[in-house]
PDB file of C-alpha atoms in Angstrom:
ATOM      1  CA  UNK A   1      32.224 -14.997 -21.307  1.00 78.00           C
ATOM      2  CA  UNK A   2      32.093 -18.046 -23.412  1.00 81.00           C
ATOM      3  CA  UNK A   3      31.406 -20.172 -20.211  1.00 88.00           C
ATOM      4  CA  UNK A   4      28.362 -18.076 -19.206  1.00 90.00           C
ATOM      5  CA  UNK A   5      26.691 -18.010 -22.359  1.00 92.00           C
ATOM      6  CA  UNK A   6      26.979 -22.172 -22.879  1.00 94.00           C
ATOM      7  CA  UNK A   7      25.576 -22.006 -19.446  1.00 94.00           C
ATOM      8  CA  UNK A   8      22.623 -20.103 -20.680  1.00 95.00           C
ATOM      9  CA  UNK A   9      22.193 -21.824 -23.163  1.00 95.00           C
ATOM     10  CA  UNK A  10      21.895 -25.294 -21.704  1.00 96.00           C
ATOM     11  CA  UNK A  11      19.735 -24.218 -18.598  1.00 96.00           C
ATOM     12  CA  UNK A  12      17.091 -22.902 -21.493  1.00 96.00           C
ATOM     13  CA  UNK A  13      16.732 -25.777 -23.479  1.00 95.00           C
ATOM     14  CA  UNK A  14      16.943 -28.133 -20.080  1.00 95.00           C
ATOM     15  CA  UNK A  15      14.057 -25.796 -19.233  1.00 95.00           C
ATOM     16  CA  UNK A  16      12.386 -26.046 -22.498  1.00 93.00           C
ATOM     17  CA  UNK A  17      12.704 -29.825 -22.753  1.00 93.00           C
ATOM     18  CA  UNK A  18      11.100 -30.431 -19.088  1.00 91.00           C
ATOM     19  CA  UNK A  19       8.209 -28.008 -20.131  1.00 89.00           C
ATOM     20  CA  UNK A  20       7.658 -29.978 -23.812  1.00 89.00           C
ATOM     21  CA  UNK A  21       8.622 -33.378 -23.358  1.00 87.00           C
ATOM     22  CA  UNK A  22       5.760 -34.507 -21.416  1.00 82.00           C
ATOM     23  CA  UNK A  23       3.715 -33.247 -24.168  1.00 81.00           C
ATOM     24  CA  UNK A  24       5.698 -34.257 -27.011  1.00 83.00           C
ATOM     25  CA  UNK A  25       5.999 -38.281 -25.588  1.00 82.00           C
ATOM     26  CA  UNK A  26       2.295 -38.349 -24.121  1.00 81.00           C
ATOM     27  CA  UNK A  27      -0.382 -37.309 -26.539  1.00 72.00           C
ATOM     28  CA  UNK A  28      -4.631 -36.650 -24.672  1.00 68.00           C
ATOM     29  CA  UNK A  29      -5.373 -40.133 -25.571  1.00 69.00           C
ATOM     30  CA  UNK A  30      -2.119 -42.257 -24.972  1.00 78.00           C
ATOM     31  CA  UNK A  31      -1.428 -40.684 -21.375  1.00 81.00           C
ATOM     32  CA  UNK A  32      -0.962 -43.702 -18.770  1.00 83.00           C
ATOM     33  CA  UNK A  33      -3.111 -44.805 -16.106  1.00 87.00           C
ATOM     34  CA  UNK A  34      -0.194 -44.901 -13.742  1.00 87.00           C
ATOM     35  CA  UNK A  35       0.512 -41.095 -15.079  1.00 83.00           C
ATOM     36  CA  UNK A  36      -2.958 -40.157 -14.289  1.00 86.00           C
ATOM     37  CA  UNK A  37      -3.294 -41.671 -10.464  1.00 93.00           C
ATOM     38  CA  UNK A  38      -0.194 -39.678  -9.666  1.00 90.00           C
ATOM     39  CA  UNK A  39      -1.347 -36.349 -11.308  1.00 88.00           C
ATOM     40  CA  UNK A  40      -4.205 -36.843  -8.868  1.00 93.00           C
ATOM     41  CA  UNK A  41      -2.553 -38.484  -5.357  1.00 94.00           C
ATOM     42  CA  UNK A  42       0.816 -36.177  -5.293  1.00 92.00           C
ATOM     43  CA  UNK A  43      -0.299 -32.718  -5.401  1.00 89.00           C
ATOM     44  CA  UNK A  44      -2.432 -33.240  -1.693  1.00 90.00           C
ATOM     45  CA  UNK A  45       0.351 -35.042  -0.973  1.00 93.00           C
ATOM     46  CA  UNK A  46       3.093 -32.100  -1.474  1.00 91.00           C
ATOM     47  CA  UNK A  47       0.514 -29.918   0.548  1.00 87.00           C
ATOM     48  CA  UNK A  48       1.157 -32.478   3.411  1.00 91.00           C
ATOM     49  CA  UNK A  49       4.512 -32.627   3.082  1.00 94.00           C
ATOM     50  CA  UNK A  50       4.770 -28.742   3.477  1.00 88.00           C
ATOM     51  CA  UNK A  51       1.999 -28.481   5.982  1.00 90.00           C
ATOM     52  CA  UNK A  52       4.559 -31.141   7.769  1.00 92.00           C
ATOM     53  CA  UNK A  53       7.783 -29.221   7.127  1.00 93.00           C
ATOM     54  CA  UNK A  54       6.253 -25.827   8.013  1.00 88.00           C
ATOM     55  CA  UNK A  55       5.070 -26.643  11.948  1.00 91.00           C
ATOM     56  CA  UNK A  56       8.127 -29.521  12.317  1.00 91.00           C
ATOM     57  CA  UNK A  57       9.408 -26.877  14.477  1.00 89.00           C
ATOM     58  CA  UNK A  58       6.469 -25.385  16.729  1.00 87.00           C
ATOM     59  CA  UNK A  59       7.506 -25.113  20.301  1.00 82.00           C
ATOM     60  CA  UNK A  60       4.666 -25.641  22.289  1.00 83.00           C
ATOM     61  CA  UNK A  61       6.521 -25.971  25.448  1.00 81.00           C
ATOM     62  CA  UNK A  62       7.253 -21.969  25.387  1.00 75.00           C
ATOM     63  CA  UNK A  63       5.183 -19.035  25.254  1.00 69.00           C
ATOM     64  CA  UNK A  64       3.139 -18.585  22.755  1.00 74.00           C
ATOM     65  CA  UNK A  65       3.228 -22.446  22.857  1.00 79.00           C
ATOM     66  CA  UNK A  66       2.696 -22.382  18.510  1.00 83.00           C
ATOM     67  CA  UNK A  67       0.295 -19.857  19.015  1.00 83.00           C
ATOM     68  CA  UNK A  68       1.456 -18.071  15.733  1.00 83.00           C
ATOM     69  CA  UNK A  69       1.789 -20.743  13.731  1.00 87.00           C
ATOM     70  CA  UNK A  70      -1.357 -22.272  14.677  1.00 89.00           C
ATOM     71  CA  UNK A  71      -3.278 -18.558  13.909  1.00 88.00           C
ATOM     72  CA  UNK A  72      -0.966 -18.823   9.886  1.00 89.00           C
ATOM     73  CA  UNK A  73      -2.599 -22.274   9.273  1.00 92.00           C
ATOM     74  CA  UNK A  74      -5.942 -21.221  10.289  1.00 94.00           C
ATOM     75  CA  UNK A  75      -6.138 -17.728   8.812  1.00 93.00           C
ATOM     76  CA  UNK A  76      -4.466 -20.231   5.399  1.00 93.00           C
ATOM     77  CA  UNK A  77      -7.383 -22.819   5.654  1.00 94.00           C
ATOM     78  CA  UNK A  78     -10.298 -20.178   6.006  1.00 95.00           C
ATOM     79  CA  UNK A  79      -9.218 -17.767   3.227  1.00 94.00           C
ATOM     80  CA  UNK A  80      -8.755 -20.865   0.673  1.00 93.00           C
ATOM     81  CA  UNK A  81     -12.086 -22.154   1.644  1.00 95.00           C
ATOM     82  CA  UNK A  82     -13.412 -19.051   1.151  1.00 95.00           C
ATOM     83  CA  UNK A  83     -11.759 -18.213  -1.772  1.00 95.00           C
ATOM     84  CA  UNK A  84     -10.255 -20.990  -3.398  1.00 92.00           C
ATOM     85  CA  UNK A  85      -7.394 -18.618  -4.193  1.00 92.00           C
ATOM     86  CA  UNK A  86      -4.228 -20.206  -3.271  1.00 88.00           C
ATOM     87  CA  UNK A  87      -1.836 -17.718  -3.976  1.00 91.00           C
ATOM     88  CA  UNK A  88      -4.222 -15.200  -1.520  1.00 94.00           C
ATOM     89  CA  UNK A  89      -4.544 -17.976   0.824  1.00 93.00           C
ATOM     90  CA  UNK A  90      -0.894 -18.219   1.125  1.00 91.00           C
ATOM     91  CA  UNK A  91       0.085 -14.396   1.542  1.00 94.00           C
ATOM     92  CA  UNK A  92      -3.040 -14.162   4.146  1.00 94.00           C
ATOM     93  CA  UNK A  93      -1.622 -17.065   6.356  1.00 92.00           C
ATOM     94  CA  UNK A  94       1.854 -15.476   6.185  1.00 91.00           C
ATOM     95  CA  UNK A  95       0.713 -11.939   6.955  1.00 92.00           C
ATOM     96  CA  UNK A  96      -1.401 -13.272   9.814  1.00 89.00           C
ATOM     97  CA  UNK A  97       1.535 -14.952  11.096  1.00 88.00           C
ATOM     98  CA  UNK A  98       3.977 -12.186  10.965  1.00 87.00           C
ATOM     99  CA  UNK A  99       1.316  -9.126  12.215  1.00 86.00           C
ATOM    100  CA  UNK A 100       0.685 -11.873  15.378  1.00 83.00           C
ATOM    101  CA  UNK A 101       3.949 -12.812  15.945  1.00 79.00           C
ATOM    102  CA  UNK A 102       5.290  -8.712  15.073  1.00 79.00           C
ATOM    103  CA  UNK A 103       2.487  -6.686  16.872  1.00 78.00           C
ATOM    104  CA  UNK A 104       0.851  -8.504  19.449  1.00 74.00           C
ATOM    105  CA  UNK A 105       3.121 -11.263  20.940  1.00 74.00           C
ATOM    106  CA  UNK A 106       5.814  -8.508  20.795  1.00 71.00           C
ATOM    107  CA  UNK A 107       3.818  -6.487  22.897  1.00 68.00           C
ATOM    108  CA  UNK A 108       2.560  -8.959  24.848  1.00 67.00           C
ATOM    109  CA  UNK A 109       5.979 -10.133  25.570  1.00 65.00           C
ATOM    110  CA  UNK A 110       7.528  -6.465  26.596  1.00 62.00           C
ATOM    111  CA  UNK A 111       5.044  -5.698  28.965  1.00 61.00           C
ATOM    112  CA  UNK A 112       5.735  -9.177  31.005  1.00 60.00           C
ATOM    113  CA  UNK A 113       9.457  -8.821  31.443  1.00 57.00           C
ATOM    114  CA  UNK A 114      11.728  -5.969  33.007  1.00 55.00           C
ATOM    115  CA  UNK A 115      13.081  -3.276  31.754  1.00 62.00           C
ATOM    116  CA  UNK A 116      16.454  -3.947  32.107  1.00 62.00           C
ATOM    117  CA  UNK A 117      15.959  -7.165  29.940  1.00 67.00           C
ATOM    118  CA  UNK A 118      13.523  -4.968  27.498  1.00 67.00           C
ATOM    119  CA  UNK A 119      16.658  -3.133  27.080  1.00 73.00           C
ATOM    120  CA  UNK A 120      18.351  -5.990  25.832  1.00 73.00           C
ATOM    121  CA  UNK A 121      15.470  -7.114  23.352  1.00 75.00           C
ATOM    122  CA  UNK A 122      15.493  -3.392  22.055  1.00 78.00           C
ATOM    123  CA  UNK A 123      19.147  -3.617  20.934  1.00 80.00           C
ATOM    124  CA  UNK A 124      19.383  -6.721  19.122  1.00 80.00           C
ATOM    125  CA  UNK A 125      16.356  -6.096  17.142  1.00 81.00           C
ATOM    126  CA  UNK A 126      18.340  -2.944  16.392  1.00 81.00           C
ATOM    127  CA  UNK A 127      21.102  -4.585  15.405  1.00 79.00           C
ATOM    128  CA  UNK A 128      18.757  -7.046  13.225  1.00 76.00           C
ATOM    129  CA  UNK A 129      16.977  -3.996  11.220  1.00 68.00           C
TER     130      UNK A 129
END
């Protein structure tokens, strides 16, 4: 019991002192110029990396050939242009995504193959859900 509560206790002031530090050691007119560039070059540059991480594994050799993805990262671009809403832009992309990849390439998929092998698809997603 002990343990857990030292645990506690040291994750909230690790927390604390990441949140307060910055402001505590840098005040508005002493902050860096080297502190300032990379407030302004790494947050595109996290996007990138992301963007990067999230298609790193797009087949395109294979049916859909990164249809879905592609239709995520579109549907993403066009509702934060629109919107400038990230957090929208984010759950629109991934809802896009899954309601593609779900609803039509499912469908699109069953009606191409046989039965028997329908069959098959049928009981593992079963066994999935």
């Amino acid at each position: 019991m002990l343990d857990s509560f030292l645990i506690v206790i040291v994750v909230i002031v690790a927390t604390v002192l990441t949140r307060f530090l910055p402001f505590w050691i840098f005040s508005q007119d002493k902050i860096p110029q080297s502190l300032l560039q990379l407030g302004k070059i790494l947050p595109p540059a996290l996007i990138g990396m992301l963007i990067v991480y999230c298609l790193k594994d797009m087949d395109l050799e294979h049916a859909p050939f990164g249809l879905n993805e592609i239709l995520g990262v579109i549907i993403t671009a066009l509702l934060y242009i629109f919107t400038r809403f990230g957090v929208l832009a984010v759950i629109g992309g991934t809802l896009g995504y899954m309601f593609w990849f779900k609803v039509i390439f499912y469908r699109m998929l069953s009606s191409v193959i046989d039965s028997d092998f329908r069959k098959l698809i049928k009981q593992i997603i079963k066994q999935i859900h």
